[in-house]
Amino acid sequence: MLTSLAWHSLKSRKQSVILTFFALFISLSVLLTVEHIRVQAKDSFARTINGVDLIVGAPSGQLNLLLYSVFRMGSPVNEIKYQSFIQLKQDPQVSWAIPIALGDSHKGYRVLGTNQDYFEYYKYGDQQNLAFLTGQKFNGIFETVLGYEVAKKLNYQIGDKIIIAHGVAATGFNQHALSPFVVTGILAPTGTPVDKTLHVTLAGIEAAHLPQPHLKKLLANESKINPDRIHPDSITAIMLGLKSKFSTFTVQRQLNQYPDDRLMAILPGVAMTQLWQLTGTLENLLRLISLLVLIASLIGLSTMLLASMQQRKHEINVLRILGAGPGVIFSLILAEAILLMLGSALAAIGFISLNLIVLSGWLSTEFGLFISANLFTVTTIKALGLTVIATILTALLPAIEAYRSALQCGIHSNN
Amino acid sequence: MSAQFEEKRSSPQTAIDITNLKFSYPGSANPQLCLNHWQVESGDNIFLYGDSGSGKTTLLNLLCGVLQPEQGKIKLLDQTFSNLSGRKRDQFRAKHIGVVFQQFNLIPYLTVQKNIELAAYFGQTSPAKVALKMKQLLADLNLPERSENQRANELSVGQQQRVAIARALINQPEILLVDEPTSALDYTARNAFIKLLLALSEQSGSTLIFVSHDLSLKSYFKSCLNMQDLNQLNTH
């Protein structure tokens, strides 16, 4: 009965209630978006790589190396010798090594040159291996395995032929048109940058870059050539798995002082922490701003309720005469505030979810962010809980005002 | 008219019993009301008149428990009302006292039906009973049936006052307190209103205290009291 009364009371003050609703809706949308994306972005980044002990690349910043080798963001400043990869692979402390050669693209998606070990040792999420949706690993020089999103967005199937371009622009003019790659497999979705990657052999990358006469010769004799014998002189990075985790720092030190090549080894976890530290300040700033916006709109709510108090004097009087105690009047005002806040929260959740569903493709291609549209995470529920408490606190002022008015009411003769 | 209205109830003999009552508004040095003894029999209807400031309204507020006496005792329906806690007084009022005031009797944005149901909710009358009784009351008060679903602020002042009677009687209160209900009505509407009020009050067996300064209404009531006589403040 009281909830219904609060609802009708809100309805009777449509204009100010709708404005307050929008103020709350906007501020809650900002708050929930910031909280949700903050946590999801971390999750999304953290689950991209798992089980890799060290990433080796040319010396630059460790964040830079992490971003271009794992997240396909930015470009490598320098390359490392292919010979270093061979030597590392044979190192007794190393369990496995995956070579990574970047630099080409196909319609805006990055092409990754690697070998078959990639499908065996690369892990993401909770130690999950890459799985094939259809098809299998590449074998020949001009074969490619597509990430889930590449195949889905560009509508490729097994057996399709793809031409890769030099560079990473969506419309590279320097196309390796003579040497199309055949799709042999499509990977299952992972929710990581792997979904947006075309995987080819190192031999394929090297061959595609050969001068035209050499390439024609090679194409003519393709079946007779062992793909392992063609390799580039340099690659972009190496992902390493070690036999013992305890040797991680030793190996890292050895690699940083490697005599035959200029190398830098990083621990993905440490680099990730550096990334969080970097984004942490910005994150906190965003949270602070969204909090202030929320507080401003809650003050608006309180103002709206206080302003209605004059108009409510008669109503409060009627309710008191009907036998409602001052406590009932007090909770009625609180109920109105909470109703309004919950309504706005529901609208905000719906709005954000809808946006995330619509924008998820764009977020993943542009920023490598895989954000779930499910808003009911611990963080957002916590944020909502705090908002309810804040709403009650700000509604206390008008509620106390109503309580006082309730105590002073009675029959007032005007004569 | 209906079985429910004629329902016999074991109502106490005395509806109102006031002894040695004294009241002054907080912060004011002069007492507002001083009443040695006043007793109203159950089922009586009393016309209480007097000038402004004679204490009529104060008396009504004391009777419905919104104000607390400084001294003395108010017994309603053989219960010492003035000793009860605020919450108990609110409950007692919801169940046993119906109030109609000069204006603004209804919650403007609620329908007539909701307004009446709200009174029943606080008076803890069962919803099944309410539906039937509301129909009868509205019919008896010459309110069209469709007005049930009209918002209170869509009704004319006269209609609003009649809904206020229905609202005040829905819990079949033993005591009905009415304060200047006709001051916003014209002459013919006023007479019709009073006749209806008296008839319905009698039907539900309520004790009626009717406060007004309009002496021409006096003839409708069984007994008639001047507030100046009741309030012994001036005789001291």
XYZ file of C-alpha atoms in Angstrom:
651
model
C 0.000 0.000 0.000
C 2.754 2.423 0.946
C 4.833 1.570 -2.124
C 1.792 2.170 -4.273
C 1.222 5.468 -2.479
C 4.849 6.485 -3.089
C 4.490 5.521 -6.738
C 1.320 7.589 -7.192
C 2.930 10.486 -5.389
C 5.892 10.374 -7.808
C 3.511 10.160 -10.752
C 1.685 13.255 -9.568
C 4.928 15.247 -9.726
C 5.793 14.095 -13.215
C 7.897 16.983 -14.443
C 10.334 17.315 -11.591
C 10.424 13.552 -11.157
C 11.295 12.948 -14.816
C 14.096 15.505 -14.697
C 15.469 13.981 -11.520
C 15.125 10.546 -13.099
C 17.288 11.623 -16.036
C 19.892 13.182 -13.773
C 20.096 9.926 -11.809
C 19.994 7.838 -14.967
C 22.919 9.698 -16.536
C 25.037 9.667 -13.418
C 24.343 6.000 -12.741
C 25.143 5.161 -16.360
C 28.495 6.917 -16.033
C 29.263 5.276 -12.704
C 28.284 1.770 -13.762
C 30.051 2.066 -17.117
C 33.285 3.169 -15.498
C 33.098 0.431 -12.866
C 32.140 -2.271 -15.344
C 34.672 -1.429 -18.042
C 37.422 -0.938 -15.486
C 37.040 -4.461 -14.121
C 36.224 -6.081 -17.439
C 39.185 -4.454 -19.168
C 41.529 -5.829 -16.526
C 39.933 -9.252 -16.821
C 40.049 -9.129 -20.557
C 43.730 -8.198 -20.561
C 44.676 -10.639 -17.849
C 43.038 -13.603 -19.540
C 44.719 -12.954 -22.886
C 47.934 -14.679 -21.995
C 48.562 -17.544 -19.658
C 51.412 -19.984 -19.180
C 54.012 -17.895 -20.997
C 56.971 -17.386 -18.688
C 58.922 -14.861 -20.710
C 58.414 -12.761 -23.789
C 61.578 -11.953 -25.704
C 61.896 -9.072 -28.137
C 64.134 -6.257 -29.198
C 65.034 -3.862 -26.387
C 62.394 -1.184 -25.847
C 59.964 -0.623 -23.015
C 58.567 -3.765 -21.431
C 55.042 -2.410 -21.819
C 55.656 -1.745 -25.485
C 56.869 -5.296 -26.036
C 53.870 -6.725 -24.186
C 51.409 -4.599 -26.145
C 52.649 -5.400 -29.607
C 53.498 -9.051 -29.082
C 50.398 -10.098 -27.145
C 47.753 -7.459 -27.772
C 48.699 -6.576 -31.351
C 48.725 -2.933 -30.384
C 51.323 -0.498 -31.670
C 54.301 -1.575 -33.730
C 57.618 -3.143 -32.856
C 60.506 -0.715 -32.987
C 63.037 -3.344 -33.844
C 63.388 -7.008 -34.636
C 65.449 -9.897 -33.336
C 67.472 -12.448 -35.268
C 65.848 -15.709 -36.292
C 69.069 -17.373 -35.152
C 68.343 -16.273 -31.573
C 65.054 -18.167 -31.730
C 66.813 -21.351 -32.867
C 69.325 -21.058 -30.071
C 66.718 -20.337 -27.436
C 64.673 -23.297 -28.562
C 67.673 -25.537 -27.985
C 68.481 -24.043 -24.586
C 68.233 -26.779 -21.902
C 66.232 -24.509 -19.586
C 63.596 -23.819 -22.229
C 60.618 -26.118 -22.555
C 59.115 -24.517 -25.646
C 59.485 -21.385 -27.765
C 56.954 -19.789 -30.087
C 58.259 -17.387 -32.736
C 56.145 -14.368 -33.606
C 56.554 -12.314 -36.780
C 54.265 -9.331 -37.198
C 54.026 -6.591 -39.782
C 51.510 -7.741 -42.382
C 47.785 -7.437 -42.359
C 44.590 -8.422 -44.108
C 41.709 -5.963 -44.271
C 42.735 -4.384 -40.998
C 43.369 -7.663 -39.193
C 46.932 -8.428 -38.213
C 48.797 -11.343 -39.721
C 50.934 -13.334 -37.332
C 53.754 -15.482 -38.638
C 54.515 -18.403 -36.334
C 54.909 -22.174 -36.368
C 52.750 -25.089 -35.309
C 53.950 -24.880 -31.720
C 51.739 -21.837 -31.354
C 48.611 -23.996 -31.412
C 50.133 -26.368 -28.927
C 51.618 -24.088 -26.301
C 49.813 -20.772 -26.425
C 47.317 -20.640 -23.573
C 44.720 -18.099 -22.521
C 42.058 -17.688 -19.832
C 42.313 -20.490 -17.281
C 45.096 -22.434 -18.988
C 42.959 -23.126 -22.033
C 44.535 -24.265 -25.288
C 43.463 -22.878 -28.618
C 40.763 -25.058 -30.151
C 39.682 -25.371 -33.752
C 36.105 -24.611 -34.710
C 36.683 -26.253 -38.082
C 39.710 -27.403 -40.054
C 43.201 -27.874 -38.746
C 46.679 -26.341 -38.373
C 48.533 -24.994 -41.357
C 51.044 -27.278 -43.060
C 52.172 -25.731 -46.326
C 53.833 -22.411 -46.974
C 50.720 -20.641 -48.226
C 48.207 -21.785 -45.658
C 46.509 -19.794 -42.928
C 44.466 -20.353 -39.765
C 41.942 -17.617 -38.987
C 40.856 -16.259 -35.651
C 37.128 -16.624 -34.971
C 36.250 -12.999 -35.529
C 38.224 -12.671 -38.764
C 36.375 -15.620 -40.281
C 33.011 -14.435 -38.998
C 33.304 -10.768 -39.969
C 34.855 -11.380 -43.380
C 32.755 -14.482 -43.944
C 35.620 -16.844 -44.785
C 35.394 -20.600 -44.995
C 37.880 -23.407 -45.264
C 39.486 -23.363 -48.712
C 39.029 -19.614 -49.324
C 42.032 -17.738 -50.687
C 43.284 -14.636 -48.938
C 45.759 -12.003 -50.083
C 47.766 -10.329 -47.354
C 49.122 -6.799 -47.480
C 52.353 -5.313 -46.301
C 51.835 -3.010 -43.343
C 48.847 -2.765 -41.063
C 46.565 -0.250 -42.774
C 43.147 -1.599 -43.752
C 43.815 -0.868 -47.405
C 47.493 -1.576 -47.865
C 48.442 -0.837 -51.456
C 51.447 -3.110 -51.346
C 49.566 -6.383 -51.637
C 51.265 -9.724 -51.901
C 48.870 -10.596 -54.695
C 50.920 -13.300 -56.316
C 50.860 -15.489 -53.269
C 47.357 -16.011 -51.861
C 46.972 -18.010 -48.641
C 44.462 -20.832 -48.345
C 42.360 -21.076 -45.190
C 42.939 -24.449 -43.521
C 41.400 -23.823 -40.145
C 39.243 -21.493 -38.090
C 39.802 -21.170 -34.343
C 37.059 -21.288 -31.749
C 36.301 -17.934 -30.062
C 38.626 -17.062 -27.188
C 37.668 -13.495 -26.271
C 41.308 -12.462 -26.805
C 43.220 -10.779 -29.651
C 43.720 -14.262 -31.142
C 40.182 -13.918 -32.510
C 41.303 -11.013 -34.646
C 44.480 -12.592 -35.992
C 45.382 -14.481 -39.181
C 48.022 -17.084 -38.413
C 50.480 -18.121 -41.124
C 53.817 -19.916 -41.237
C 57.070 -18.028 -40.934
C 57.899 -19.475 -44.345
C 54.750 -17.926 -45.748
C 55.696 -14.494 -44.424
C 59.187 -14.804 -45.846
C 57.972 -16.108 -49.201
C 55.386 -13.379 -49.604
C 58.129 -10.802 -49.203
C 60.475 -12.367 -51.753
C 61.218 -10.405 -54.921
C 58.798 -11.413 -57.697
C 61.163 -13.625 -59.759
C 62.200 -15.604 -56.686
C 58.604 -15.916 -55.597
C 57.522 -17.232 -59.001
C 60.282 -19.800 -58.901
C 59.232 -20.862 -55.454
C 55.568 -21.083 -56.399
C 56.472 -23.327 -59.297
C 58.316 -25.731 -57.019
C 56.123 -25.331 -53.940
C 55.362 -28.995 -53.407
C 59.030 -29.981 -53.426
C 60.166 -27.506 -50.828
C 60.179 -28.236 -47.068
C 58.521 -25.215 -45.441
C 60.878 -25.439 -42.462
C 63.805 -24.577 -44.668
C 62.417 -21.209 -45.639
C 62.533 -18.734 -42.807
C 62.959 -15.002 -42.393
C 66.200 -13.540 -41.138
C 64.466 -11.768 -38.313
C 61.282 -12.109 -36.275
C 59.416 -9.807 -33.925
C 59.292 -11.664 -30.643
C 59.477 -15.061 -28.965
C 57.189 -16.468 -26.301
C 59.016 -18.806 -23.955
C 57.883 -21.590 -21.683
C 60.526 -22.685 -19.179
C 61.067 -26.128 -17.730
C 61.168 -24.687 -14.242
C 59.495 -21.491 -13.066
C 62.362 -21.005 -10.658
C 64.760 -20.308 -13.482
C 62.642 -17.462 -14.834
C 64.765 -14.662 -13.434
C 68.022 -16.415 -14.323
C 66.940 -16.847 -17.905
C 65.663 -13.294 -18.023
C 69.045 -12.011 -16.877
C 70.893 -14.201 -19.353
C 68.727 -12.986 -22.204
C 69.128 -9.339 -21.269
C 72.908 -9.868 -21.486
C 72.745 -12.068 -24.588
C 76.038 -11.739 -26.471
C 74.913 -12.484 -30.061
C 71.802 -10.329 -30.385
C 70.209 -7.350 -28.685
C 67.405 -8.986 -26.659
C 65.079 -8.024 -23.889
C 63.054 -10.554 -21.868
C 60.000 -9.591 -19.857
C 57.630 -11.378 -17.488
C 54.094 -10.884 -18.822
C 52.651 -10.596 -15.300
C 55.112 -7.897 -14.301
C 54.508 -5.945 -17.490
C 50.772 -6.253 -16.913
C 51.179 -4.835 -13.402
C 53.057 -1.925 -14.901
C 50.127 -1.398 -17.229
C 47.693 -1.328 -14.293
C 49.861 1.181 -12.488
C 49.836 3.340 -15.561
C 46.071 3.169 -15.994
C 45.411 3.221 -12.239
C 45.606 6.998 -11.880
C 43.318 7.604 -14.817
C 40.983 4.933 -13.523
C 40.751 6.545 -10.114
C 40.185 9.932 -11.689
C 37.294 8.538 -13.726
C 35.830 6.884 -10.657
C 36.100 10.097 -8.714
C 34.380 12.063 -11.467
C 31.557 9.559 -11.781
C 31.150 9.595 -8.016
C 30.902 13.394 -7.995
C 28.343 13.309 -10.795
C 26.303 10.827 -8.767
C 26.508 12.976 -5.655
C 25.355 15.996 -7.668
C 22.332 14.130 -8.972
C 21.505 12.788 -5.503
C 21.551 16.345 -4.211
C 19.139 17.107 -7.051
C 16.903 14.320 -5.799
C 16.997 15.697 -2.293
C 16.223 19.200 -3.566
C 13.287 17.907 -5.577
C 11.827 16.179 -2.520
C 12.427 19.195 -0.289
C 10.778 21.506 -2.803
C 7.709 19.289 -2.848
C 7.368 19.558 0.917
C 5.220 22.689 0.845
C 2.821 20.975 -1.516
C 2.859 17.880 0.643
C 1.785 19.549 3.869
C -1.877 18.798 3.153
C -1.132 15.232 2.146
C 0.878 14.635 5.267
C -1.945 16.096 7.290
C -4.485 13.770 5.664
C -2.258 10.739 6.215
C -1.740 11.651 9.866
C -5.473 12.037 10.435
C -6.031 8.638 8.823
C -3.759 7.208 11.484
C -0.354 7.146 9.806
C 2.399 7.703 12.369
C 5.229 10.141 11.712
C 7.404 7.094 11.015
C 5.165 6.139 8.125
C 5.486 9.631 6.650
C 9.259 9.418 7.059
C 9.500 6.073 5.280
C 7.158 7.247 2.560
C 9.655 9.924 1.513
C 12.504 7.406 1.672
C 10.459 4.967 -0.403
C 9.952 7.611 -3.078
C 13.677 8.329 -3.233
C 14.571 4.639 -3.409
C 11.899 3.915 -6.024
C 13.222 6.705 -8.192
C 16.799 5.565 -7.742
C 16.018 1.910 -8.500
C 14.063 2.931 -11.585
C 17.000 4.949 -12.837
C 19.408 2.128 -12.009
C 17.352 -0.378 -13.993
C 17.175 2.007 -16.930
C 20.916 2.632 -16.730
C 21.694 -1.098 -16.615
C 19.457 -1.704 -19.610
C 21.019 1.180 -21.490
C 24.607 0.084 -20.813
C 23.903 -3.565 -21.630
C 22.312 -2.566 -24.909
C 25.276 -0.373 -25.773
C 27.768 -3.075 -24.894
C 25.944 -5.568 -27.092
C 25.957 -3.122 -29.978
C 29.499 -1.852 -29.441
C 31.265 -5.073 -28.432
C 32.591 -5.693 -31.943
C 33.977 -2.196 -32.214
C 35.558 -2.321 -28.747
C 37.297 -5.584 -29.520
C 38.639 -4.528 -32.928
C 39.635 -1.011 -31.959
C 40.881 -1.497 -28.427
C 41.293 -5.229 -27.972
C 38.757 -5.056 -25.161
C 36.410 -7.961 -24.690
C 33.685 -6.570 -22.433
C 30.829 -8.756 -21.263
C 27.351 -7.267 -21.632
C 26.349 -8.911 -18.362
C 26.385 -6.074 -15.861
C 25.612 -8.145 -12.798
C 29.136 -8.559 -11.545
C 30.316 -8.219 -7.976
C 31.710 -4.755 -8.702
C 28.547 -3.307 -10.198
C 26.354 -4.857 -7.530
C 28.639 -3.317 -4.907
C 28.406 0.029 -6.680
C 24.614 -0.251 -6.776
C 24.484 -1.168 -3.100
C 26.545 1.884 -2.228
C 24.283 4.024 -4.389
C 21.214 2.820 -2.499
C 22.904 3.711 0.788
C 23.900 7.128 -0.582
C 20.316 7.660 -1.765
C 18.959 6.881 1.683
C 21.471 9.263 3.242
C 20.566 12.142 0.924
C 16.836 11.451 1.276
C 17.165 11.714 5.049
C 16.985 15.491 4.914
C 13.569 15.714 3.190
C 12.372 12.685 5.155
C 13.220 14.376 8.447
C 11.518 17.526 7.182
C 8.394 15.473 6.433
C 8.630 13.823 9.842
C 8.699 17.220 11.531
C 5.793 18.431 9.475
C 3.938 15.263 10.463
C 4.459 16.041 14.140
C 3.049 19.538 13.745
C 0.007 18.552 11.773
C -3.573 18.465 12.904
C -6.809 20.183 12.123
C -6.153 23.766 11.132
C -9.108 26.047 11.049
C -8.772 29.039 8.828
C -11.428 31.028 10.607
C -29.989 0.220 4.454
C -27.504 -2.600 4.569
C -26.930 -5.275 7.090
C -23.539 -3.925 7.823
C -24.767 -0.521 8.704
C -27.378 -1.835 11.023
C -24.936 -4.144 12.691
C -25.377 -3.837 16.416
C -22.236 -3.140 18.236
C -21.476 -3.290 21.877
C -20.497 0.320 22.002
C -19.737 1.833 25.371
C -22.240 4.186 26.935
C -19.878 7.102 27.042
C -18.109 8.158 23.894
C -16.130 11.080 25.294
C -15.248 11.743 28.894
C -12.956 14.636 29.712
C -11.870 15.602 33.208
C -9.729 18.530 34.380
C -8.272 19.117 30.963
C -5.769 21.907 30.520
C -3.873 22.710 27.385
C -1.593 25.469 26.200
C 0.437 25.567 23.019
C 4.155 25.084 23.527
C 5.918 28.393 23.963
C 2.745 30.260 24.838
C 2.240 31.449 28.393
C -1.547 31.597 28.262
C -3.492 28.370 28.384
C -5.663 27.766 25.348
C -8.154 25.376 26.836
C -9.396 24.565 30.293
C -12.169 22.048 30.758
C -13.322 20.669 34.130
C -15.705 18.086 32.933
C -17.352 17.176 29.659
C -19.106 13.958 28.803
C -20.722 12.915 25.543
C -23.032 9.930 25.373
C -22.579 7.385 22.687
C -24.631 8.044 19.560
C -25.145 11.695 20.389
C -24.662 14.427 17.835
C -23.409 17.737 19.053
C -23.165 21.081 17.377
C -20.209 22.954 18.802
C -19.947 26.614 17.915
C -17.909 29.555 18.994
C -15.755 32.409 17.812
C -12.284 32.080 16.474
C -9.810 31.377 19.206
C -12.437 29.922 21.477
C -10.572 26.594 21.404
C -12.823 24.555 19.104
C -10.033 23.391 16.869
C -7.732 22.749 19.786
C -10.389 20.549 21.332
C -10.768 18.566 18.112
C -7.002 18.091 17.857
C -6.932 16.850 21.437
C -9.824 14.487 20.735
C -8.119 12.934 17.752
C -4.842 12.641 19.602
C -2.730 14.929 17.475
C -2.251 17.145 20.512
C -1.559 15.906 24.021
C -3.170 17.552 27.081
C -0.915 19.217 29.556
C -3.080 18.150 32.446
C -6.170 16.047 32.901
C -7.560 13.012 31.226
C -9.390 12.247 28.005
C -11.278 8.980 27.923
C -12.643 7.843 24.618
C -14.934 4.791 24.480
C -14.016 4.001 28.095
C -10.323 3.937 27.273
C -7.942 6.466 28.719
C -6.864 7.905 25.430
C -4.586 10.657 26.656
C -2.244 8.181 28.370
C -1.534 6.178 25.271
C 1.747 6.408 23.388
C 1.855 8.326 20.117
C 1.780 5.146 18.095
C -1.157 3.742 20.057
C -3.048 6.986 19.637
C -2.439 6.877 15.886
C -3.794 3.332 15.792
C -6.787 4.250 17.909
C -7.544 7.203 15.652
C -7.260 5.067 12.522
C -9.766 2.548 13.873
C -12.199 4.516 15.977
C -12.192 8.132 14.871
C -13.316 9.545 11.554
C -12.328 13.109 10.718
C -13.639 15.495 8.094
C -12.120 18.920 7.866
C -12.821 22.153 6.125
C -10.919 21.320 2.949
C -8.004 19.259 1.624
C -9.489 16.082 3.038
C -8.194 13.849 0.267
C -4.865 12.976 -1.311
C -5.329 14.911 -4.564
C -3.498 12.561 -6.929
C -5.177 9.367 -5.750
C -8.510 8.135 -7.069
C -11.572 8.271 -4.838
C -11.307 4.529 -4.434
C -7.635 4.686 -3.430
C -8.337 7.452 -0.960
C -10.982 5.398 0.762
C -8.875 2.244 0.640
C -6.027 4.118 2.252
C -8.230 4.942 5.258
C -9.306 1.299 5.421
C -5.661 0.209 5.252
C -4.696 2.268 8.282
C -7.910 1.271 10.092
C -7.191 -2.397 9.282
C -10.602 -3.024 7.786
C -10.564 -6.096 5.547
C -10.452 -5.263 1.819
C -13.415 -7.524 1.077
C -15.583 -5.505 3.433
C -14.251 -2.227 2.058
C -15.288 -2.833 -1.543
C -18.913 -3.450 -0.664
C -19.171 -0.670 1.849
C -17.522 1.858 -0.413
C -20.138 1.199 -3.101
C -22.956 1.738 -0.607
C -21.451 4.855 0.876
C -20.811 6.427 -2.516
C -24.345 5.606 -3.598
C -25.790 7.018 -0.365
C -23.757 10.169 -0.860
C -25.166 10.606 -4.374
C -21.757 10.222 -5.977
C -21.857 8.713 -9.467
C -20.312 5.264 -9.668
C -17.649 6.321 -12.160
C -16.297 8.844 -9.638
C -14.657 5.875 -7.907
C -11.926 5.950 -10.510
C -11.638 9.700 -10.751
C -8.735 11.445 -9.120
C -9.752 13.458 -6.072
C -8.561 16.724 -7.623
C -10.858 16.175 -10.587
C -13.945 16.410 -8.395
C -15.828 19.547 -7.408
C -15.361 20.843 -3.869
C -18.816 19.586 -2.892
C -18.051 16.120 -4.231
C -14.711 16.096 -2.473
C -16.393 16.857 0.837
C -18.887 14.035 0.288
C -16.029 11.632 -0.513
C -14.445 12.824 2.721
C -17.536 11.592 4.607
C -17.291 8.215 2.893
C -13.604 8.119 3.739
C -14.276 9.030 7.388
C -17.003 6.382 7.754
C -15.315 3.475 5.969
C -13.926 1.996 9.189
C -17.276 2.483 10.968
C -15.739 4.763 13.582
C -17.458 5.230 16.906
C -16.561 8.900 16.889
C -16.873 11.295 13.985
C -15.164 14.694 14.259
C -16.199 17.252 11.692
C -14.672 20.705 11.406
C -16.386 23.412 9.312
C -17.044 21.013 6.445
C -19.526 23.327 4.734
C -17.597 26.570 4.646
C -16.640 26.005 1.027
C -20.168 25.030 -0.037
C -23.084 27.162 -1.145
C -26.360 27.300 0.747
C -28.303 24.447 -0.901
C -25.289 22.181 -1.101
C -24.626 22.915 2.524
C -28.069 21.806 3.729
C -27.987 18.674 1.632
C -24.524 17.910 2.921
C -25.515 18.180 6.559
C -28.583 16.018 6.105
C -26.488 13.317 4.468
C -23.829 13.547 7.118
C -26.336 13.186 9.925
C -28.147 10.303 8.273
C -24.995 8.337 7.585
C -23.517 9.081 10.968
C -26.664 7.753 12.592
C -26.655 4.677 10.402
C -23.167 3.751 11.430
C -23.990 4.565 15.044
C -21.247 7.138 15.366
C -21.065 9.894 17.911
C -20.821 13.123 15.963
C -19.039 16.286 17.026
C -19.734 19.007 14.487
C -17.760 22.214 14.801
C -18.868 25.399 13.084
C -19.334 29.057 13.676
C -22.412 29.148 11.449
C -25.299 29.177 13.920
C -27.933 28.655 11.244
C -26.939 24.990 11.149
C -27.765 24.502 14.791
C -31.330 23.290 14.200
C -30.173 20.062 12.577
C -28.545 18.767 15.751
C -29.820 17.128 18.909
C -27.722 19.221 21.236
C -25.830 22.382 20.840
C -22.890 23.736 22.787
C -21.161 27.078 22.875
C -17.426 26.620 23.083
C -17.198 29.675 25.318
C -19.372 27.859 27.876
C -17.368 24.694 27.634
C -13.989 26.360 27.912
C -13.757 27.522 31.499
C -10.763 29.638 30.763
C -12.790 32.843 30.751
C -14.776 32.138 33.912
C -11.689 32.094 36.102
